[in-house]
mmCIF file of C-alpha atoms and ligand atoms in Angstrom:
data_model
loop_
_atom_site.group_PDB
_atom_site.id
_atom_site.type_symbol
_atom_site.label_atom_id
_atom_site.label_comp_id
_atom_site.label_asym_id
_atom_site.label_seq_id
_atom_site.Cartn_x
_atom_site.Cartn_y
_atom_site.Cartn_z
ATOM 1 C CA MET A 1 4.558 -13.416 6.929
ATOM 2 C CA MET A 2 2.504 -12.213 9.910
ATOM 3 C CA ASN A 3 5.154 -13.423 12.374
ATOM 4 C CA ALA A 4 7.863 -11.580 10.431
ATOM 5 C CA ALA A 5 5.779 -8.382 10.375
ATOM 6 C CA ARG A 6 5.041 -8.539 14.109
ATOM 7 C CA LYS A 7 8.694 -9.235 14.979
ATOM 8 C CA ALA A 8 9.913 -6.311 12.846
ATOM 9 C CA ALA A 9 7.221 -4.000 14.218
ATOM 10 C CA ARG A 10 8.567 -4.283 17.772
ATOM 11 C CA GLY A 11 11.702 -2.328 16.802
ATOM 12 C CA LEU A 12 9.722 0.012 14.553
ATOM 13 C CA ILE A 13 7.428 1.101 17.390
ATOM 14 C CA ARG A 14 10.497 1.817 19.545
ATOM 15 C CA ASP A 15 12.087 3.825 16.715
ATOM 16 C CA PHE A 16 8.856 5.738 16.110
ATOM 17 C CA GLY A 17 8.879 6.848 19.738
ATOM 18 C CA GLU A 18 12.424 8.170 19.227
ATOM 19 C CA VAL A 19 11.443 9.952 16.007
ATOM 20 C CA GLU A 20 8.762 11.872 17.890
ATOM 21 C CA ASN A 21 11.535 13.166 20.196
ATOM 22 C CA LEU A 22 13.797 14.030 17.247
ATOM 23 C CA GLN A 23 11.282 16.350 15.600
ATOM 24 C CA VAL A 24 12.677 19.318 17.490
ATOM 25 C CA SER A 25 16.362 18.424 17.079
ATOM 26 C CA MET A 26 18.391 20.596 14.689
ATOM 27 C CA LYS A 27 19.628 17.532 12.738
ATOM 28 C CA GLY A 28 16.120 16.177 12.570
ATOM 29 C CA PRO A 29 15.209 12.506 12.258
ATOM 30 C CA ALA A 30 15.966 11.881 8.540
ATOM 31 C CA ASP A 31 19.077 9.743 9.084
ATOM 32 C CA PHE A 32 17.428 7.957 11.996
ATOM 33 C CA VAL A 33 14.397 7.041 9.869
ATOM 34 C CA SER A 34 16.514 5.778 6.997
ATOM 35 C CA SER A 35 18.360 3.514 9.447
ATOM 36 C CA ALA A 36 14.989 2.335 10.846
ATOM 37 C CA ASP A 37 13.898 1.569 7.272
ATOM 38 C CA LEU A 38 17.055 -0.451 6.556
ATOM 39 C CA LYS A 39 16.991 -2.255 9.932
ATOM 40 C CA THR A 40 13.360 -3.274 9.468
ATOM 41 C CA GLU A 41 13.904 -4.478 5.918
ATOM 42 C CA LYS A 42 16.956 -6.536 6.992
ATOM 43 C CA LEU A 43 14.977 -8.249 9.759
ATOM 44 C CA LEU A 44 12.047 -8.969 7.447
ATOM 45 C CA ARG A 45 14.384 -10.474 4.858
ATOM 46 C CA GLN A 46 16.074 -12.664 7.491
ATOM 47 C CA GLU A 47 12.757 -13.981 8.814
ATOM 48 C CA LEU A 48 11.303 -14.682 5.376
ATOM 49 C CA GLN A 49 14.540 -16.272 4.175
ATOM 50 C CA LYS A 50 14.430 -18.667 7.169
ATOM 51 C CA ALA A 51 10.922 -19.745 6.113
ATOM 52 C CA ARG A 52 11.568 -19.953 2.356
ATOM 53 C CA PRO A 53 15.345 -19.975 1.664
ATOM 54 C CA ASN A 54 15.039 -20.122 -2.124
ATOM 55 C CA TYR A 55 12.549 -17.322 -2.778
ATOM 56 C CA GLY A 56 13.693 -14.063 -4.369
ATOM 57 C CA PHE A 57 13.060 -10.518 -3.109
ATOM 58 C CA LEU A 58 11.987 -7.131 -4.416
ATOM 59 C CA MET A 59 12.595 -4.590 -1.650
ATOM 60 C CA GLU A 60 12.160 -0.821 -1.432
ATOM 61 C CA GLU A 61 15.646 -0.329 0.009
ATOM 62 C CA GLY A 62 17.519 -3.473 -1.066
ATOM 63 C CA GLY A 63 16.166 -3.751 -4.614
ATOM 64 C CA GLU A 64 15.880 -7.053 -6.503
ATOM 65 C CA VAL A 65 17.453 -10.296 -5.240
ATOM 66 C CA VAL A 66 16.918 -13.291 -7.539
ATOM 67 C CA GLY A 67 16.285 -16.535 -5.666
ATOM 68 C CA ALA A 68 17.009 -20.154 -6.645
ATOM 69 C CA ASP A 69 13.220 -20.567 -6.917
ATOM 70 C CA SER A 70 12.495 -18.204 -9.800
ATOM 71 C CA LEU A 71 8.715 -18.699 -9.500
ATOM 72 C CA HIS A 72 8.455 -17.001 -6.097
ATOM 73 C CA ARG A 73 9.360 -13.504 -4.914
ATOM 74 C CA TRP A 74 8.721 -11.587 -1.689
ATOM 75 C CA ILE A 75 7.831 -7.903 -2.262
ATOM 76 C CA ILE A 76 8.692 -5.820 0.805
ATOM 77 C CA ASP A 77 8.041 -2.249 1.936
ATOM 78 C CA PRO A 78 9.535 -1.993 5.442
ATOM 79 C CA ILE A 79 7.845 1.322 6.212
ATOM 80 C CA ASP A 80 4.998 2.388 3.919
ATOM 81 C CA GLY A 81 4.129 5.927 4.934
ATOM 82 C CA THR A 82 7.756 6.900 5.407
ATOM 83 C CA THR A 83 7.059 10.628 5.330
ATOM 84 C CA ASN A 84 4.419 10.178 8.041
ATOM 85 C CA PHE A 85 6.927 8.196 10.122
ATOM 86 C CA LEU A 86 9.576 10.908 9.590
ATOM 87 C CA HIS A 87 7.164 13.584 10.843
ATOM 88 C CA GLY A 88 5.942 11.579 13.820
ATOM 89 C CA ILE A 89 2.520 11.074 12.218
ATOM 90 C CA PRO A 90 1.129 7.734 13.516
ATOM 91 C CA HIS A 91 -0.067 6.354 10.154
ATOM 92 C CA PHE A 92 2.392 3.882 8.605
ATOM 93 C CA CYS A 93 2.705 0.122 8.130
ATOM 94 C CA ILE A 94 4.860 -2.834 7.140
ATOM 95 C CA SER A 95 3.741 -4.282 3.811
ATOM 96 C CA LEU A 96 4.702 -7.798 2.652
ATOM 97 C CA ALA A 97 3.490 -9.624 -0.447
ATOM 98 C CA LEU A 98 4.212 -13.000 -2.001
ATOM 99 C CA GLU A 99 4.288 -13.133 -5.787
ATOM 100 C CA ARG A 100 3.983 -16.538 -7.503
ATOM 101 C CA GLU A 101 4.618 -16.700 -11.266
ATOM 102 C CA GLY A 102 3.870 -12.980 -11.597
ATOM 103 C CA GLU A 103 0.636 -13.053 -9.545
ATOM 104 C CA ILE A 104 0.285 -11.679 -6.009
ATOM 105 C CA VAL A 105 -1.079 -14.633 -4.015
ATOM 106 C CA ALA A 106 -0.666 -13.461 -0.407
ATOM 107 C CA GLY A 107 -0.358 -10.145 1.381
ATOM 108 C CA VAL A 108 0.191 -8.828 4.904
ATOM 109 C CA ILE A 109 -0.171 -5.161 5.927
ATOM 110 C CA TYR A 110 0.575 -4.535 9.592
ATOM 111 C CA GLU A 111 -0.265 -1.147 11.151
ATOM 112 C CA PRO A 112 1.460 -1.387 14.557
ATOM 113 C CA ILE A 113 0.067 1.770 16.212
ATOM 114 C CA HIS A 114 -3.446 0.269 16.329
ATOM 115 C CA ASP A 115 -2.237 -3.367 16.127
ATOM 116 C CA GLU A 116 -4.215 -3.911 12.900
ATOM 117 C CA MET A 117 -3.016 -6.969 10.973
ATOM 118 C CA PHE A 118 -4.572 -6.976 7.500
ATOM 119 C CA HIS A 119 -3.920 -10.245 5.686
ATOM 120 C CA ALA A 120 -5.165 -12.179 2.677
ATOM 121 C CA GLU A 121 -4.322 -15.239 0.625
ATOM 122 C CA LYS A 122 -5.686 -15.963 -2.861
ATOM 123 C CA GLY A 123 -8.852 -18.036 -2.534
ATOM 124 C CA ALA A 124 -8.844 -17.890 1.289
ATOM 125 C CA GLY A 125 -10.366 -14.448 1.920
ATOM 126 C CA ALA A 126 -9.166 -11.184 3.440
ATOM 127 C CA TYR A 127 -9.009 -10.509 7.191
ATOM 128 C CA LEU A 128 -8.363 -7.777 9.725
ATOM 129 C CA ASN A 129 -6.900 -9.696 12.669
ATOM 130 C CA GLU A 130 -9.520 -12.484 12.962
ATOM 131 C CA ARG A 131 -12.402 -10.601 11.300
ATOM 132 C CA ARG A 132 -13.314 -11.461 7.692
ATOM 133 C CA LEU A 133 -13.274 -8.382 5.452
ATOM 134 C CA ARG A 134 -15.742 -7.306 2.798
ATOM 135 C CA VAL A 135 -15.545 -4.131 0.704
ATOM 136 C CA SER A 136 -18.126 -1.378 1.214
ATOM 137 C CA ALA A 137 -21.663 -1.959 -0.117
ATOM 138 C CA ARG A 138 -22.177 1.695 -1.119
ATOM 139 C CA ARG A 139 -23.401 1.987 -4.728
ATOM 140 C CA LYS A 140 -23.633 5.759 -5.214
ATOM 141 C CA MET A 141 -20.671 7.994 -6.085
ATOM 142 C CA GLU A 142 -22.247 10.837 -4.094
ATOM 143 C CA GLU A 143 -22.032 8.658 -0.958
ATOM 144 C CA ALA A 144 -18.484 7.414 -1.653
ATOM 145 C CA VAL A 145 -15.199 8.432 0.015
ATOM 146 C CA PHE A 146 -12.048 7.919 -2.065
ATOM 147 C CA ALA A 147 -8.393 7.921 -0.979
ATOM 148 C CA THR A 148 -5.527 9.004 -3.188
ATOM 149 C CA GLY A 149 -1.881 10.043 -3.223
ATOM 150 C CA ILE A 150 -0.805 13.589 -4.095
ATOM 151 C CA PRO A 151 2.467 14.098 -6.001
ATOM 152 C CA PHE A 152 4.928 16.492 -4.397
ATOM 153 C CA LYS A 153 8.196 18.289 -5.177
ATOM 154 C CA GLY A 154 10.314 16.087 -7.436
ATOM 155 C CA ARG A 155 7.459 13.704 -8.348
ATOM 156 C CA PRO A 156 5.716 13.979 -11.817
ATOM 157 C CA GLY A 157 1.992 14.241 -12.537
ATOM 158 C CA HIS A 158 0.998 17.464 -10.718
ATOM 159 C CA GLU A 159 -1.315 18.765 -13.471
ATOM 160 C CA GLN A 160 -2.941 15.369 -14.031
ATOM 161 C CA PHE A 161 -3.574 15.004 -10.304
ATOM 162 C CA VAL A 162 -5.349 18.382 -10.198
ATOM 163 C CA ALA A 163 -7.565 17.243 -13.100
ATOM 164 C CA ASP A 164 -8.245 13.912 -11.352
ATOM 165 C CA ALA A 165 -9.101 15.543 -8.018
ATOM 166 C CA THR A 166 -11.283 18.204 -9.668
ATOM 167 C CA ALA A 167 -13.345 15.501 -11.389
ATOM 168 C CA VAL A 168 -13.602 13.209 -8.345
ATOM 169 C CA MET A 169 -14.364 15.914 -5.761
ATOM 170 C CA ALA A 170 -17.301 17.087 -7.910
ATOM 171 C CA THR A 171 -18.976 13.670 -7.729
ATOM 172 C CA CYS A 172 -18.230 12.087 -4.323
ATOM 173 C CA ALA A 173 -18.637 12.572 -0.568
ATOM 174 C CA GLY A 174 -14.947 13.225 0.059
ATOM 175 C CA ILE A 175 -11.303 12.568 -0.805
ATOM 176 C CA ARG A 176 -8.671 11.503 1.733
ATOM 177 C CA ARG A 177 -4.853 11.571 1.510
ATOM 178 C CA PHE A 178 -3.331 9.787 4.483
ATOM 179 C CA GLY A 179 0.112 9.027 2.968
ATOM 180 C CA SER A 180 0.283 5.229 2.853
ATOM 181 C CA ALA A 181 -0.814 3.419 -0.313
ATOM 182 C CA ALA A 182 -0.742 0.046 1.445
ATOM 183 C CA LEU A 183 -3.105 1.258 4.186
ATOM 184 C CA ASP A 184 -5.286 3.008 1.588
ATOM 185 C CA LEU A 185 -5.793 -0.364 -0.128
ATOM 186 C CA ALA A 186 -6.278 -2.144 3.215
ATOM 187 C CA TYR A 187 -8.981 0.381 4.107
ATOM 188 C CA VAL A 188 -10.751 -0.253 0.782
ATOM 189 C CA ALA A 189 -10.707 -3.981 1.603
ATOM 190 C CA ALA A 190 -12.126 -3.163 5.059
ATOM 191 C CA GLY A 191 -14.925 -1.011 3.607
ATOM 192 C CA ARG A 192 -13.594 2.159 5.243
ATOM 193 C CA TYR A 193 -13.193 3.845 1.829
ATOM 194 C CA GLU A 194 -15.179 2.993 -1.312
ATOM 195 C CA GLY A 195 -12.050 3.305 -3.442
ATOM 196 C CA TYR A 196 -8.498 4.555 -3.929
ATOM 197 C CA TRP A 197 -6.466 5.700 -6.920
ATOM 198 C CA GLU A 198 -2.871 6.818 -7.354
ATOM 199 C CA CYS A 199 -0.321 7.152 -10.165
ATOM 200 C CA GLY A 200 3.467 7.049 -9.960
ATOM 201 C CA ILE A 201 3.302 4.398 -7.212
ATOM 202 C CA ARG A 202 5.962 1.715 -6.648
ATOM 203 C CA PRO A 203 5.312 -2.067 -6.648
ATOM 204 C CA TRP A 204 6.114 -2.527 -2.932
ATOM 205 C CA ASP A 205 3.572 0.168 -1.978
ATOM 206 C CA ILE A 206 0.623 -1.715 -3.498
ATOM 207 C CA ALA A 207 1.498 -5.416 -3.937
ATOM 208 C CA ALA A 208 -0.004 -6.647 -0.639
ATOM 209 C CA GLY A 209 -3.048 -4.371 -0.911
ATOM 210 C CA ILE A 210 -3.946 -5.766 -4.342
ATOM 211 C CA VAL A 211 -4.691 -9.276 -3.034
ATOM 212 C CA LEU A 212 -6.439 -7.847 0.059
ATOM 213 C CA VAL A 213 -8.928 -5.834 -2.034
ATOM 214 C CA LYS A 214 -9.551 -8.710 -4.473
ATOM 215 C CA GLU A 215 -10.129 -11.228 -1.644
ATOM 216 C CA ALA A 216 -12.524 -8.768 0.023
ATOM 217 C CA GLY A 217 -14.654 -8.694 -3.145
ATOM 218 C CA GLY A 218 -13.285 -5.504 -4.697
ATOM 219 C CA TYR A 219 -11.589 -4.763 -8.014
ATOM 220 C CA VAL A 220 -8.058 -3.473 -8.658
ATOM 221 C CA THR A 221 -6.774 -2.442 -12.102
ATOM 222 C CA ASP A 222 -4.398 -0.030 -13.722
ATOM 223 C CA MET A 223 -5.769 3.115 -15.401
ATOM 224 C CA ASP A 224 -6.496 1.105 -18.582
ATOM 225 C CA GLY A 225 -8.603 -1.381 -16.639
ATOM 226 C CA LYS A 226 -5.898 -4.046 -16.967
ATOM 227 C CA ASN A 227 -3.854 -6.009 -14.441
ATOM 228 C CA GLU A 228 -0.521 -4.203 -14.955
ATOM 229 C CA MET A 229 -0.521 -2.120 -11.735
ATOM 230 C CA LEU A 230 3.014 -3.097 -10.695
ATOM 231 C CA ALA A 231 4.431 -2.392 -14.163
ATOM 232 C CA THR A 232 2.566 0.874 -14.849
ATOM 233 C CA GLY A 233 2.679 2.355 -11.332
ATOM 234 C CA GLU A 234 -1.051 3.145 -11.652
ATOM 235 C CA VAL A 235 -3.735 1.727 -9.370
ATOM 236 C CA VAL A 236 -7.523 2.143 -9.298
ATOM 237 C CA ALA A 237 -9.184 0.071 -6.562
ATOM 238 C CA ALA A 238 -12.836 0.123 -5.490
ATOM 239 C CA ASN A 239 -15.775 -1.980 -4.383
ATOM 240 C CA ASP A 240 -17.632 -4.039 -6.981
ATOM 241 C CA HIS A 241 -20.260 -1.308 -7.615
ATOM 242 C CA LEU A 242 -17.977 1.709 -8.038
ATOM 243 C CA HIS A 243 -14.814 0.479 -9.736
ATOM 244 C CA GLN A 244 -16.124 1.052 -13.256
ATOM 245 C CA PRO A 245 -17.615 4.508 -12.436
ATOM 246 C CA ILE A 246 -14.377 5.815 -10.835
ATOM 247 C CA LEU A 247 -12.223 4.288 -13.611
ATOM 248 C CA LYS A 248 -14.438 5.896 -16.285
ATOM 249 C CA LEU A 249 -14.373 9.251 -14.462
ATOM 250 C CA LEU A 250 -10.571 9.268 -14.174
ATOM 251 C CA ASN A 251 -10.171 8.338 -17.839
ATOM 252 C CA SER A 252 -12.565 11.137 -18.828
ATOM 253 C CA VAL A 253 -9.881 13.642 -17.770
ATOM 254 C CA ARG A 254 -7.020 11.865 -19.545
ATOM 255 C CA GLY A 255 -6.002 12.482 -23.137
ATOM 256 C CA PRO A 256 -5.163 9.525 -25.414
ATOM 257 C CA ASP A 257 -1.447 10.149 -24.865
ATOM 258 C CA SER A 258 -1.621 11.155 -21.193
ATOM 259 C CA GLN A 259 1.797 10.910 -19.497
ATOM 260 C CA LYS A 260 2.440 7.600 -17.749
ATOM 261 C CA ASN A 261 4.152 8.456 -14.472
HETATM 262 C C1 LIG B 301 4.390 6.264 -0.101
HETATM 263 C C2 LIG B 301 3.071 5.750 -0.614
HETATM 264 C C3 LIG B 301 2.079 6.890 -0.771
HETATM 265 C C4 LIG B 301 2.623 7.849 -1.797
HETATM 266 C C5 LIG B 301 3.921 8.414 -1.280
HETATM 267 C C6 LIG B 301 4.957 7.318 -1.004
HETATM 268 P P1 LIG B 301 6.554 5.231 1.004
HETATM 269 O O1 LIG B 301 5.277 5.177 0.009
HETATM 270 O O2 LIG B 301 2.570 4.793 0.282
HETATM 271 O O3 LIG B 301 0.808 6.446 -1.188
HETATM 272 O O4 LIG B 301 1.689 8.860 -2.048
HETATM 273 O O5 LIG B 301 4.429 9.293 -2.246
HETATM 274 O O6 LIG B 301 5.334 6.734 -2.223
HETATM 275 O O7 LIG B 301 7.573 6.059 0.284
HETATM 276 O O8 LIG B 301 6.141 5.850 2.263
HETATM 277 O O9 LIG B 301 7.001 3.791 1.149
#
């Protein structure tokens, strides 16, 4: 998984350099980025297929491909933080996860600008390059920094997000929105944030980050406190002290029939 991510990142870094030049072109970089997305996903699929020919795939661009081995599935986001990439903002990553019988058992999140390889395997710990990761030890909400995703034109959940942010900002040390769910989860695992929440998120955005946070000693649930993040598109991740407080706070501003994004 790490070899595939590094190999794909070589072309992505080259394309990112081109995107920065395209910002001022009349046509803009949109088509170029979509081709970078597709090219990266194709390379990742080829590399992973060489290693495990019978595994299936769930890909952001290529959708679902059922493999001969129905117990295993790669979950791929070739560029998480696509909007950042499109705007020449250097905060994006390649996110790869391995799902075994419905459980995420391995994840790789590679951020090529800073050469940060986040990786984890169930029962074997979470790492940033060679360094073992542990979630933040902060216990107080007033000392905590949380990341989130903000819905935008064409995405649902605007009113609920305002309620969420109003409640969280009143109790913590800060909220961050950097535009990549995978890196938000990787940063929780690395102790850079105390937590992260987002609704209306896709499976490939969060699959790898789920196992990273859990292997770093954190907790990841959906908004009901269950393990259905991929199915519901809701994720609440935090260190072991603050997961329940942030989950309770977010649910305090949700009605019983609050809209599921
Ligand atoms: C992005 C997520 C981000 C979310 C964006 C978008 P993409 O994924 O990583 O957290 O807020 O709306 O879904 O589209 O860059 O792969």
